[in-house]
mmCIF file of C-alpha atoms and ligand atoms in Angstrom:
data_model
loop_
_atom_site.group_PDB
_atom_site.id
_atom_site.type_symbol
_atom_site.label_atom_id
_atom_site.label_comp_id
_atom_site.label_asym_id
_atom_site.label_seq_id
_atom_site.Cartn_x
_atom_site.Cartn_y
_atom_site.Cartn_z
ATOM 1 C CA MET A 766 -7.717 16.357 -1.238
ATOM 2 C CA PHE A 767 -4.050 16.662 -0.814
ATOM 3 C CA VAL A 768 -1.504 14.002 -2.892
ATOM 4 C CA GLN A 769 1.711 14.015 -1.871
ATOM 5 C CA SER A 770 3.825 11.859 -4.449
ATOM 6 C CA PRO A 771 2.291 10.258 -7.632
ATOM 7 C CA PRO A 772 -0.622 8.151 -6.895
ATOM 8 C CA MET A 773 0.260 3.825 -7.449
ATOM 9 C CA GLY A 774 -2.631 1.138 -7.824
ATOM 10 C CA PHE A 775 -4.261 -0.799 -11.221
ATOM 11 C CA ASN A 776 -6.015 -0.149 -13.612
ATOM 12 C CA THR A 777 -8.199 -2.659 -15.545
ATOM 13 C CA TRP A 778 -8.387 -0.774 -19.516
ATOM 14 C CA ASN A 779 -5.174 -1.960 -20.536
ATOM 15 C CA THR A 780 -6.025 -5.604 -19.880
ATOM 16 C CA PHE A 781 -9.566 -6.559 -19.630
ATOM 17 C CA MET A 782 -11.025 -3.172 -21.502
ATOM 18 C CA GLU A 783 -14.870 -4.190 -21.567
ATOM 19 C CA GLU A 784 -14.372 -7.520 -19.956
ATOM 20 C CA ILE A 785 -15.126 -6.547 -16.502
ATOM 21 C CA ASN A 786 -16.468 -8.420 -13.239
ATOM 22 C CA GLU A 787 -16.918 -8.450 -9.540
ATOM 23 C CA ASP A 788 -14.819 -12.163 -9.822
ATOM 24 C CA LEU A 789 -11.857 -10.360 -11.430
ATOM 25 C CA ILE A 790 -11.992 -7.308 -9.085
ATOM 26 C CA LYS A 791 -12.165 -9.639 -6.192
ATOM 27 C CA SER A 792 -9.259 -12.108 -7.026
ATOM 28 C CA THR A 793 -7.029 -8.691 -8.411
ATOM 29 C CA ALA A 794 -7.745 -7.169 -5.574
ATOM 30 C CA ASP A 795 -6.441 -10.554 -3.374
ATOM 31 C CA MET A 796 -3.053 -10.735 -5.527
ATOM 32 C CA MET A 797 -2.427 -7.167 -5.054
ATOM 33 C CA VAL A 798 -2.420 -8.238 -1.310
ATOM 34 C CA GLU A 799 -1.076 -11.849 -1.487
ATOM 35 C CA SER A 800 2.355 -10.728 -4.338
ATOM 36 C CA GLY A 801 2.821 -7.637 -2.446
ATOM 37 C CA LEU A 802 1.826 -5.108 -4.881
ATOM 38 C CA LEU A 803 -0.213 -3.385 -1.829
ATOM 39 C CA ALA A 804 3.191 -3.366 0.156
ATOM 40 C CA ALA A 805 5.085 -2.083 -2.314
ATOM 41 C CA GLY A 806 3.322 0.972 -2.714
ATOM 42 C CA TYR A 807 0.237 0.070 -5.758
ATOM 43 C CA ASN A 808 -2.128 0.904 -3.063
ATOM 44 C CA TYR A 809 -5.292 2.181 -5.781
ATOM 45 C CA LEU A 810 -7.220 -0.532 -7.662
ATOM 46 C CA VAL A 811 -9.284 1.294 -10.280
ATOM 47 C CA ILE A 812 -12.452 0.428 -12.462
ATOM 48 C CA ASP A 813 -12.129 1.638 -15.615
ATOM 49 C CA ASP A 814 -14.549 2.433 -18.587
ATOM 50 C CA CYS A 815 -17.821 -0.346 -19.019
ATOM 51 C CA TRP A 816 -19.056 -0.900 -15.529
ATOM 52 C CA ALA A 817 -22.321 0.498 -15.838
ATOM 53 C CA LEU A 818 -25.230 -0.064 -17.564
ATOM 54 C CA ARG A 819 -26.031 1.735 -20.896
ATOM 55 C CA GLU A 820 -28.453 3.816 -19.281
ATOM 56 C CA ARG A 821 -29.669 5.842 -15.838
ATOM 57 C CA ASP A 822 -32.002 4.174 -13.464
ATOM 58 C CA ALA A 823 -36.120 6.569 -13.602
ATOM 59 C CA GLU A 824 -34.338 9.382 -10.849
ATOM 60 C CA GLY A 825 -30.964 9.682 -13.159
ATOM 61 C CA ASN A 826 -28.541 7.893 -11.240
ATOM 62 C CA LEU A 827 -25.392 6.104 -12.544
ATOM 63 C CA VAL A 828 -26.671 1.902 -12.508
ATOM 64 C CA ALA A 829 -23.150 -0.681 -11.870
ATOM 65 C CA ASP A 830 -23.994 -3.324 -14.551
ATOM 66 C CA PRO A 831 -25.889 -6.595 -12.591
ATOM 67 C CA GLU A 832 -24.684 -8.901 -15.085
ATOM 68 C CA LYS A 833 -20.902 -8.080 -14.033
ATOM 69 C CA PHE A 834 -20.680 -6.390 -10.903
ATOM 70 C CA PRO A 835 -24.120 -8.896 -9.641
ATOM 71 C CA SER A 836 -23.044 -8.210 -5.656
ATOM 72 C CA GLY A 837 -23.414 -4.094 -6.392
ATOM 73 C CA MET A 838 -20.946 -1.117 -6.244
ATOM 74 C CA LYS A 839 -20.271 -0.813 -2.502
ATOM 75 C CA ALA A 840 -19.857 -4.703 -2.444
ATOM 76 C CA VAL A 841 -17.253 -4.821 -4.098
ATOM 77 C CA ALA A 842 -15.919 -1.640 -2.475
ATOM 78 C CA ASP A 843 -16.298 -2.970 0.442
ATOM 79 C CA TYR A 844 -14.111 -5.812 -0.422
ATOM 80 C CA VAL A 845 -11.607 -4.405 -1.621
ATOM 81 C CA HIS A 846 -11.376 -1.939 1.298
ATOM 82 C CA SER A 847 -11.484 -5.105 3.571
ATOM 83 C CA LYS A 848 -8.079 -6.023 2.053
ATOM 84 C CA GLY A 849 -6.894 -2.576 2.568
ATOM 85 C CA LEU A 850 -6.765 -1.556 -0.607
ATOM 86 C CA LYS A 851 -8.774 1.529 -1.929
ATOM 87 C CA PHE A 852 -10.757 2.118 -4.641
ATOM 88 C CA GLY A 853 -10.730 3.658 -7.719
ATOM 89 C CA MET A 854 -14.134 4.058 -10.774
ATOM 90 C CA TYR A 855 -14.169 6.270 -13.857
ATOM 91 C CA SER A 856 -16.377 8.173 -15.665
ATOM 92 C CA CYS A 857 -16.431 11.481 -18.129
ATOM 93 C CA VAL A 858 -16.764 14.974 -18.581
ATOM 94 C CA GLY A 859 -19.447 14.477 -21.685
ATOM 95 C CA THR A 860 -22.796 13.141 -22.662
ATOM 96 C CA MET A 861 -21.248 9.601 -22.381
ATOM 97 C CA THR A 862 -17.326 7.960 -21.356
ATOM 98 C CA CYS A 863 -15.224 6.878 -24.439
ATOM 99 C CA ALA A 864 -17.173 2.947 -24.727
ATOM 100 C CA ARG A 865 -20.295 5.038 -24.551
ATOM 101 C CA TYR A 866 -21.139 4.318 -21.461
ATOM 102 C CA PRO A 867 -23.901 7.270 -19.775
ATOM 103 C CA GLY A 868 -21.406 10.301 -19.176
ATOM 104 C CA SER A 869 -21.844 12.310 -16.050
ATOM 105 C CA TYR A 870 -22.271 16.100 -18.054
ATOM 106 C CA GLY A 871 -25.193 17.257 -15.956
ATOM 107 C CA HIS A 872 -25.286 14.396 -13.677
ATOM 108 C CA GLU A 873 -22.032 16.076 -11.795
ATOM 109 C CA TYR A 874 -23.180 16.097 -8.159
ATOM 110 C CA ARG A 875 -25.570 13.289 -8.657
ATOM 111 C CA ASP A 876 -22.870 11.331 -9.596
ATOM 112 C CA ALA A 877 -20.250 12.530 -6.845
ATOM 113 C CA LYS A 878 -22.533 11.382 -4.601
ATOM 114 C CA THR A 879 -23.460 7.988 -6.359
ATOM 115 C CA PHE A 880 -19.695 6.966 -6.224
ATOM 116 C CA ALA A 881 -19.200 8.720 -2.732
ATOM 117 C CA ASP A 882 -21.753 6.490 -1.243
ATOM 118 C CA TRP A 883 -20.378 3.572 -2.715
ATOM 119 C CA GLY A 884 -16.900 4.459 -0.804
ATOM 120 C CA VAL A 885 -15.258 5.454 -3.748
ATOM 121 C CA ASP A 886 -11.839 6.791 -3.301
ATOM 122 C CA PHE A 887 -10.603 7.948 -6.410
ATOM 123 C CA LEU A 888 -12.365 8.961 -9.959
ATOM 124 C CA LYS A 889 -10.624 8.802 -12.909
ATOM 125 C CA TYR A 890 -12.267 11.353 -15.497
ATOM 126 C CA ASP A 891 -12.188 11.059 -18.875
ATOM 127 C CA TYR A 892 -13.045 13.174 -21.970
ATOM 128 C CA CYS A 893 -14.962 12.082 -24.727
ATOM 129 C CA PHE A 894 -18.273 13.810 -25.974
ATOM 130 C CA ARG A 895 -17.431 16.945 -24.255
ATOM 131 C CA PRO A 896 -20.647 19.121 -25.408
ATOM 132 C CA LYS A 897 -19.922 22.053 -27.932
ATOM 133 C CA ASN A 898 -19.723 25.324 -26.497
ATOM 134 C CA THR A 899 -18.046 24.403 -22.677
ATOM 135 C CA LYS A 900 -14.774 23.967 -21.699
ATOM 136 C CA GLY A 901 -12.493 21.465 -20.213
ATOM 137 C CA VAL A 902 -11.519 23.829 -17.331
ATOM 138 C CA ASP A 903 -14.982 24.169 -16.150
ATOM 139 C CA LEU A 904 -15.461 20.750 -16.463
ATOM 140 C CA TYR A 905 -12.944 19.487 -14.279
ATOM 141 C CA ARG A 906 -13.566 21.947 -12.223
ATOM 142 C CA LYS A 907 -17.331 21.714 -11.592
ATOM 143 C CA MET A 908 -16.465 17.815 -11.076
ATOM 144 C CA ALA A 909 -13.554 18.582 -8.515
ATOM 145 C CA ILE A 910 -16.197 20.495 -6.618
ATOM 146 C CA ALA A 911 -18.822 17.749 -6.523
ATOM 147 C CA LEU A 912 -16.209 15.633 -4.915
ATOM 148 C CA LYS A 913 -15.618 17.775 -2.582
ATOM 149 C CA LYS A 914 -18.778 18.399 -1.783
ATOM 150 C CA THR A 915 -19.149 14.851 -1.108
ATOM 151 C CA GLY A 916 -17.413 15.312 2.300
ATOM 152 C CA ARG A 917 -15.096 11.956 1.067
ATOM 153 C CA ASP A 918 -11.649 11.959 0.351
ATOM 154 C CA ILE A 919 -11.545 11.042 -3.286
ATOM 155 C CA LEU A 920 -8.517 11.685 -5.912
ATOM 156 C CA PHE A 921 -9.053 12.949 -8.940
ATOM 157 C CA SER A 922 -8.250 11.909 -12.088
ATOM 158 C CA ALA A 923 -7.978 13.799 -15.080
ATOM 159 C CA CYS A 924 -7.872 12.244 -18.542
ATOM 160 C CA SER A 925 -7.999 15.256 -21.040
ATOM 161 C CA TRP A 926 -4.947 13.354 -22.892
ATOM 162 C CA GLY A 927 -2.566 16.884 -22.817
ATOM 163 C CA HIS A 928 -5.617 18.511 -25.104
ATOM 164 C CA ASP A 929 -7.013 22.157 -25.587
ATOM 165 C CA GLU A 930 -3.501 23.000 -23.315
ATOM 166 C CA THR A 931 -4.580 20.840 -20.598
ATOM 167 C CA LYS A 932 -1.414 21.469 -19.027
ATOM 168 C CA GLU A 933 -2.403 25.787 -18.708
ATOM 169 C CA TRP A 934 -5.205 24.766 -16.160
ATOM 170 C CA ILE A 935 -5.130 21.473 -15.290
ATOM 171 C CA ASP A 936 -3.878 22.137 -11.705
ATOM 172 C CA ALA A 937 -6.826 25.465 -11.252
ATOM 173 C CA THR A 938 -9.520 22.710 -11.029
ATOM 174 C CA GLY A 939 -8.096 20.633 -8.167
ATOM 175 C CA ALA A 940 -7.591 17.474 -10.138
ATOM 176 C CA ASN A 941 -4.715 15.889 -8.815
ATOM 177 C CA MET A 942 -3.278 14.658 -11.639
ATOM 178 C CA TRP A 943 -3.905 14.696 -15.156
ATOM 179 C CA ARG A 944 -3.181 12.842 -18.313
ATOM 180 C CA ALA A 945 -0.700 15.130 -20.286
ATOM 181 C CA THR A 946 -0.619 12.758 -23.251
ATOM 182 C CA GLY A 947 -2.958 10.270 -25.726
ATOM 183 C CA ASP A 948 -4.312 6.623 -25.069
ATOM 184 C CA ILE A 949 -1.043 3.272 -23.954
ATOM 185 C CA LYS A 950 -0.909 0.822 -26.579
ATOM 186 C CA GLU A 951 1.564 -2.498 -25.999
ATOM 187 C CA SER A 952 4.238 -1.253 -28.674
ATOM 188 C CA TRP A 953 7.452 -0.028 -28.512
ATOM 189 C CA GLN A 954 6.664 2.865 -30.424
ATOM 190 C CA HIS A 955 4.038 4.125 -28.248
ATOM 191 C CA ILE A 956 6.135 4.163 -25.037
ATOM 192 C CA ARG A 957 8.968 5.519 -27.244
ATOM 193 C CA ASP A 958 5.903 8.543 -28.324
ATOM 194 C CA LEU A 959 4.817 8.871 -25.174
ATOM 195 C CA ALA A 960 8.168 9.656 -23.382
ATOM 196 C CA ARG A 961 9.094 12.072 -26.186
ATOM 197 C CA GLN A 962 5.738 13.921 -25.339
ATOM 198 C CA GLY A 963 6.591 13.635 -21.621
ATOM 199 C CA ALA A 964 10.058 15.005 -22.175
ATOM 200 C CA GLU A 965 9.088 18.150 -24.821
ATOM 201 C CA MET A 966 6.791 19.746 -21.801
ATOM 202 C CA ASN A 967 9.611 19.107 -19.481
ATOM 203 C CA PHE A 968 7.441 16.818 -17.202
ATOM 204 C CA ARG A 969 4.840 19.148 -16.251
ATOM 205 C CA ASN A 970 4.734 17.825 -12.791
ATOM 206 C CA TRP A 971 3.956 18.967 -9.561
ATOM 207 C CA ALA A 972 2.816 17.206 -6.274
ATOM 208 C CA ASN A 973 -1.071 17.290 -6.356
ATOM 209 C CA CYS A 974 -1.547 17.421 -9.581
ATOM 210 C CA PHE A 975 0.677 14.496 -11.547
ATOM 211 C CA ALA A 976 1.581 14.228 -14.890
ATOM 212 C CA ASP A 977 0.576 11.266 -15.797
ATOM 213 C CA LEU A 978 1.733 9.289 -19.135
ATOM 214 C CA ASP A 979 -0.584 6.862 -19.046
ATOM 215 C CA MET A 980 -0.859 3.378 -17.233
ATOM 216 C CA LEU A 981 2.265 1.386 -17.572
ATOM 217 C CA VAL A 982 1.915 -2.113 -19.681
ATOM 218 C CA VAL A 983 5.160 -3.876 -18.087
ATOM 219 C CA GLY A 984 4.049 -7.718 -17.750
ATOM 220 C CA MET A 985 1.702 -7.982 -20.582
ATOM 221 C CA ASN A 986 3.494 -10.180 -22.889
ATOM 222 C CA GLY A 987 1.305 -8.921 -25.602
ATOM 223 C CA GLU A 988 -1.732 -10.196 -24.227
ATOM 224 C CA GLY A 989 -3.916 -7.915 -22.970
ATOM 225 C CA ALA A 990 -6.903 -5.536 -24.586
ATOM 226 C CA CYS A 991 -4.155 -2.805 -25.304
ATOM 227 C CA SER A 992 -1.317 -4.743 -26.982
ATOM 228 C CA ILE A 993 -0.569 -4.731 -30.313
ATOM 229 C CA THR A 994 3.162 -6.014 -30.168
ATOM 230 C CA ALA A 995 4.968 -7.804 -26.725
ATOM 231 C CA CYS A 996 7.579 -5.647 -25.298
ATOM 232 C CA ASN A 997 10.920 -7.096 -23.937
ATOM 233 C CA ALA A 998 12.203 -7.203 -20.565
ATOM 234 C CA ASP A 999 14.921 -4.177 -21.591
ATOM 235 C CA GLU A 1000 12.242 -2.185 -22.660
ATOM 236 C CA TYR A 1001 9.349 -2.520 -20.367
ATOM 237 C CA ARG A 1002 12.770 -1.722 -17.815
ATOM 238 C CA THR A 1003 12.725 1.534 -20.023
ATOM 239 C CA HIS A 1004 9.079 2.332 -20.193
ATOM 240 C CA PHE A 1005 8.631 1.753 -15.723
ATOM 241 C CA GLY A 1006 12.138 3.873 -14.938
ATOM 242 C CA PHE A 1007 11.344 6.618 -17.195
ATOM 243 C CA TRP A 1008 7.695 6.837 -15.890
ATOM 244 C CA ALA A 1009 9.083 6.619 -12.387
ATOM 245 C CA MET A 1010 12.188 9.013 -13.325
ATOM 246 C CA ALA A 1011 9.733 11.478 -14.886
ATOM 247 C CA GLY A 1012 7.567 11.757 -11.465
ATOM 248 C CA SER A 1013 4.066 10.184 -13.903
ATOM 249 C CA PRO A 1014 1.860 7.635 -10.833
ATOM 250 C CA LEU A 1015 2.693 4.273 -11.563
ATOM 251 C CA MET A 1016 -0.190 2.511 -12.855
ATOM 252 C CA ILE A 1017 0.357 -1.113 -13.258
ATOM 253 C CA GLY A 1018 -2.433 -2.282 -16.441
ATOM 254 C CA CYS A 1019 -0.710 -5.879 -16.504
ATOM 255 C CA ASP A 1020 -3.071 -9.111 -15.580
ATOM 256 C CA ILE A 1021 -1.317 -9.257 -11.902
ATOM 257 C CA ARG A 1022 -2.774 -12.587 -11.707
ATOM 258 C CA LYS A 1023 -0.262 -13.684 -14.380
ATOM 259 C CA MET A 1024 3.133 -11.503 -13.185
ATOM 260 C CA ASP A 1025 5.749 -13.147 -14.384
ATOM 261 C CA GLU A 1026 9.756 -12.586 -12.667
ATOM 262 C CA THR A 1027 10.450 -9.963 -15.401
ATOM 263 C CA ALA A 1028 7.860 -7.956 -14.493
ATOM 264 C CA LYS A 1029 7.705 -8.318 -10.765
ATOM 265 C CA GLU A 1030 11.643 -7.971 -10.890
ATOM 266 C CA ILE A 1031 10.795 -4.523 -12.395
ATOM 267 C CA LEU A 1032 7.202 -3.110 -10.438
ATOM 268 C CA PHE A 1033 8.546 -4.167 -7.415
ATOM 269 C CA ASN A 1034 12.211 -2.358 -7.982
ATOM 270 C CA LYS A 1035 12.200 -0.438 -4.843
ATOM 271 C CA ASP A 1036 14.901 1.634 -5.182
ATOM 272 C CA ILE A 1037 13.122 3.100 -8.025
ATOM 273 C CA ILE A 1038 9.730 3.718 -6.866
ATOM 274 C CA ALA A 1039 11.636 5.736 -4.034
ATOM 275 C CA ILE A 1040 12.742 8.076 -7.328
ATOM 276 C CA ASN A 1041 9.242 8.203 -8.136
ATOM 277 C CA GLN A 1042 8.010 8.902 -5.036
ATOM 278 C CA ASP A 1043 10.082 10.993 -3.130
ATOM 279 C CA SER A 1044 8.784 13.606 -1.460
ATOM 280 C CA ASP A 1045 10.212 16.453 -2.361
ATOM 281 C CA MET A 1046 8.192 16.158 -5.864
ATOM 282 C CA ASN A 1047 11.056 17.642 -7.613
ATOM 283 C CA ARG A 1048 10.947 17.503 -11.706
ATOM 284 C CA PRO A 1049 13.453 16.350 -13.721
ATOM 285 C CA LEU A 1050 15.849 18.126 -15.412
ATOM 286 C CA GLN A 1051 17.247 17.349 -18.645
ATOM 287 C CA ILE A 1052 20.794 17.349 -19.978
ATOM 288 C CA ALA A 1053 21.405 17.604 -23.334
ATOM 289 C CA ALA A 1054 22.719 15.676 -25.804
ATOM 290 C CA SER A 1055 25.222 18.564 -26.794
ATOM 291 C CA ASP A 1056 26.239 18.912 -23.344
ATOM 292 C CA GLU A 1057 27.540 15.759 -23.355
ATOM 293 C CA GLN A 1058 29.854 15.250 -25.971
ATOM 294 C CA GLY A 1059 30.811 11.904 -28.153
ATOM 295 C CA ASP A 1060 27.443 11.169 -28.495
ATOM 296 C CA TRP A 1061 27.105 8.140 -31.279
ATOM 297 C CA ASN A 1062 23.759 9.062 -31.509
ATOM 298 C CA GLU A 1063 24.708 12.688 -32.750
ATOM 299 C CA SER A 1064 21.482 14.205 -32.502
ATOM 300 C CA GLY A 1065 19.989 13.097 -29.746
ATOM 301 C CA GLU A 1066 16.585 12.335 -30.615
ATOM 302 C CA ASP A 1067 14.763 10.052 -28.560
ATOM 303 C CA THR A 1068 17.619 9.672 -25.964
ATOM 304 C CA TYR A 1069 17.564 11.138 -22.626
ATOM 305 C CA THR A 1070 20.202 11.228 -19.429
ATOM 306 C CA LEU A 1071 17.526 12.815 -16.515
ATOM 307 C CA VAL A 1072 18.549 14.512 -13.102
ATOM 308 C CA LYS A 1073 16.775 14.662 -10.336
ATOM 309 C CA VAL A 1074 17.123 16.158 -6.872
ATOM 310 C CA LEU A 1075 16.156 13.760 -3.899
ATOM 311 C CA GLU A 1076 14.874 14.736 -0.613
ATOM 312 C CA ASN A 1077 18.006 13.919 1.018
ATOM 313 C CA GLY A 1078 20.143 15.462 -1.314
ATOM 314 C CA ASP A 1079 20.626 11.905 -3.220
ATOM 315 C CA ILE A 1080 20.719 12.841 -7.270
ATOM 316 C CA ALA A 1081 19.298 10.392 -9.372
ATOM 317 C CA VAL A 1082 20.870 9.905 -12.921
ATOM 318 C CA GLY A 1083 18.630 7.976 -15.476
ATOM 319 C CA PHE A 1084 20.242 7.613 -19.094
ATOM 320 C CA PHE A 1085 17.324 6.629 -21.242
ATOM 321 C CA ASN A 1086 17.897 4.931 -24.880
ATOM 322 C CA PHE A 1087 14.377 4.738 -27.269
ATOM 323 C CA SER A 1088 16.845 5.485 -30.301
ATOM 324 C CA GLU A 1089 18.343 2.731 -32.614
ATOM 325 C CA LYS A 1090 21.430 3.499 -32.162
ATOM 326 C CA LYS A 1091 24.070 2.930 -28.940
ATOM 327 C CA MET A 1092 24.095 6.398 -26.323
ATOM 328 C CA ARG A 1093 27.201 7.602 -25.165
ATOM 329 C CA ARG A 1094 26.943 9.572 -22.327
ATOM 330 C CA TYR A 1095 29.259 10.796 -19.749
ATOM 331 C CA VAL A 1096 28.220 12.996 -15.494
ATOM 332 C CA THR A 1097 31.111 14.634 -14.361
ATOM 333 C CA PRO A 1098 30.355 16.005 -10.582
ATOM 334 C CA SER A 1099 30.134 19.787 -11.603
ATOM 335 C CA MET A 1100 27.659 18.786 -14.126
ATOM 336 C CA LEU A 1101 25.169 17.304 -10.864
ATOM 337 C CA GLY A 1102 26.345 19.816 -8.605
ATOM 338 C CA LEU A 1103 28.889 18.244 -6.655
ATOM 339 C CA ASP A 1104 32.116 20.074 -7.082
ATOM 340 C CA ALA A 1105 31.991 21.565 -3.800
ATOM 341 C CA ASP A 1106 34.092 23.765 -2.004
ATOM 342 C CA MET A 1107 34.813 21.445 1.262
ATOM 343 C CA PRO A 1108 35.276 17.810 1.063
ATOM 344 C CA ILE A 1109 32.081 15.988 -0.033
ATOM 345 C CA GLN A 1110 31.839 12.320 -0.792
ATOM 346 C CA PHE A 1111 29.879 10.733 -2.694
ATOM 347 C CA LYS A 1112 28.472 7.108 -4.145
ATOM 348 C CA VAL A 1113 26.856 5.439 -7.169
ATOM 349 C CA LYS A 1114 24.575 2.694 -7.054
ATOM 350 C CA ASP A 1115 23.308 0.951 -10.033
ATOM 351 C CA LEU A 1116 19.348 0.453 -8.915
ATOM 352 C CA TRP A 1117 18.326 -2.455 -11.856
ATOM 353 C CA ASN A 1118 21.289 -4.199 -9.663
ATOM 354 C CA GLY A 1119 21.487 -3.341 -6.241
ATOM 355 C CA GLU A 1120 25.351 -2.910 -6.551
ATOM 356 C CA TYR A 1121 27.490 0.135 -6.240
ATOM 357 C CA VAL A 1122 29.819 1.528 -9.471
ATOM 358 C CA GLU A 1123 33.502 2.139 -9.987
ATOM 359 C CA LEU A 1124 34.151 5.299 -11.651
ATOM 360 C CA SER A 1125 36.721 6.412 -13.303
ATOM 361 C CA ASN A 1126 38.105 10.340 -11.998
ATOM 362 C CA GLU A 1127 35.327 11.009 -10.813
ATOM 363 C CA THR A 1128 32.822 10.719 -14.113
ATOM 364 C CA LEU A 1129 29.803 7.878 -14.570
ATOM 365 C CA PHE A 1130 30.415 7.098 -18.186
ATOM 366 C CA ARG A 1131 28.066 4.696 -19.571
ATOM 367 C CA ILE A 1132 27.505 3.432 -22.545
ATOM 368 C CA ILE A 1133 23.758 2.548 -22.901
ATOM 369 C CA GLN A 1134 22.463 -0.368 -25.732
ATOM 370 C CA PRO A 1135 19.027 0.509 -28.128
ATOM 371 C CA HIS A 1136 15.971 0.236 -25.702
ATOM 372 C CA CYS A 1137 17.454 -0.411 -22.886
ATOM 373 C CA CYS A 1138 17.790 2.133 -19.642
ATOM 374 C CA GLU A 1139 20.235 2.923 -16.387
ATOM 375 C CA ILE A 1140 19.213 4.397 -13.656
ATOM 376 C CA TYR A 1141 21.804 5.677 -10.475
ATOM 377 C CA ARG A 1142 21.599 7.429 -7.124
ATOM 378 C CA TYR A 1143 24.336 9.108 -6.225
ATOM 379 C CA GLU A 1144 24.822 9.131 -2.618
ATOM 380 C CA VAL A 1145 25.596 12.007 -1.024
ATOM 381 C CA ALA A 1146 27.226 12.511 2.325
ATOM 382 C CA ASN A 1147 29.218 15.650 3.222
ATOM 383 C CA GLY A 1148 33.310 15.904 5.296
HETATM 384 C C1 GLA B 2502 -10.020 6.881 -22.803
HETATM 385 C C2 GLA B 2502 -8.866 6.634 -22.431
HETATM 386 C C3 GLA B 2502 -8.565 5.350 -21.835
HETATM 387 C C4 GLA B 2502 -9.558 4.781 -21.498
HETATM 388 C C5 GLA B 2502 -10.568 4.570 -22.754
HETATM 389 C C6 GLA B 2502 -12.348 4.432 -21.526
HETATM 390 O O1 GLA B 2502 -9.993 6.418 -24.623
HETATM 391 O O2 GLA B 2502 -7.879 7.427 -22.047
HETATM 392 O O3 GLA B 2502 -7.451 5.621 -20.575
HETATM 393 O O4 GLA B 2502 -9.931 5.301 -19.419
HETATM 394 O O5 GLA B 2502 -10.997 6.013 -22.723
HETATM 395 O O6 GLA B 2502 -12.869 3.856 -22.667
#
C-alpha cells in the first residue's frame, strides 16, 4: 500500500485508554461525519489498545472483548465503513501489548488474517514485550509482509517510539508511518519536548513512511486519560501547527463528541491541513536562529522557523515559539529563494486568520509571544 500524504483520523488512546466500547466507536463514527471531520480529511477511526480478551481462543485467535464489543469487531468495522470512514485497530510486536493484552509475536500471519477478515484498514503496531534477541526491523517487516499477504490494503502504523534507531531501518520494513517519539501527554512540556525531538532529527519524513510525533491533544482541555495539565488555545494552535508543518500524521485524541469551538477552529483549518497534506511531501527546512539576527530568545532554544516548499511552488513559513521568552524573527525573499532574476510577485497569507499581511521592504518581520505560533503561505506568481 502506498500512502502519499500523512494519515489523518482519530485514535481512542489519549482520552479513553481502556474505557472503550462499541457505543463509543459508533457515536464517534457518527460525529466524525456530522461534525465535518471526515470531509476535512480525518478518515481513519482507530481503536487503540485494550479491545481484546486477555487470552486467545483455543485455536490461537485474538478475541474482541464481548463485554466491550458485544456485536463483534466485524460488525463494528461494518458500521464504521457504512459512515464512509476507514477502520483501524491495534496490536504489538511482543508477546503482550503495552497494556498486557495478547501481542502478535509468533501469531503475525494469523492476526493479520483476523484483522483482514474483520475489515481493518489500518494497524497500529506497538513495541512492548519484545522477546530478547529479536530485532525491531525483523518484527515490523514480518507483520508488514503478513498484512500484504492478506490481500487487503491495510495501512501499517509502526509504534517503536524512535527506539533502537528506528529512523535507520523503518522505511525498509514497509511501514507507512512510524512513531518517532515517546508518548504524548496533555501538558505543554510534553508537546514542547516532542517538537524538540522532531526538530532534532530534522523531520525525517518521506511519503509512504511518515514520522509520527504522536496523537494530537488539541481539544482535550485537561479531561482525557492522558491529560496532565490542560493546554490553552495558543498552545493547541502551536501544537497542531507544528505537527502539520512537520508532516506528522494528524490523529485526533480528544473526545470529538465534545469538541469546543477552539478545537474546531484549529482542527478544521483547511489552509494548515493543506500544508500538511501537500502532495510533494517536502521536509520543512529549519532556518537557524543565528541566521535571523536580533533574537530576543538569544539561543534560539525551543524556537523554530520552518520553511516548506509546496507542490505548486508556494512556500509555507511557520514561526513556533515553545520558549518562555518572546521570539523576534524576520524572513527576507532571499532566505526563501524569492530573490528572482525576473519580476516575481508574492502575497503572504496568515493561515490562522486568513488575511493577507503587508510586508515592509518585502520582509516578513514578526514578534511571536511565548507558546504561540504563526504560519504564513507565500503565494508566488511569476511575471
Ligand atoms: C504505547 C503507545 C501508545 C498506546 C499505548 C497502548 O505506550 O506508544 O500510543 O498505544 O502503548 O497501551
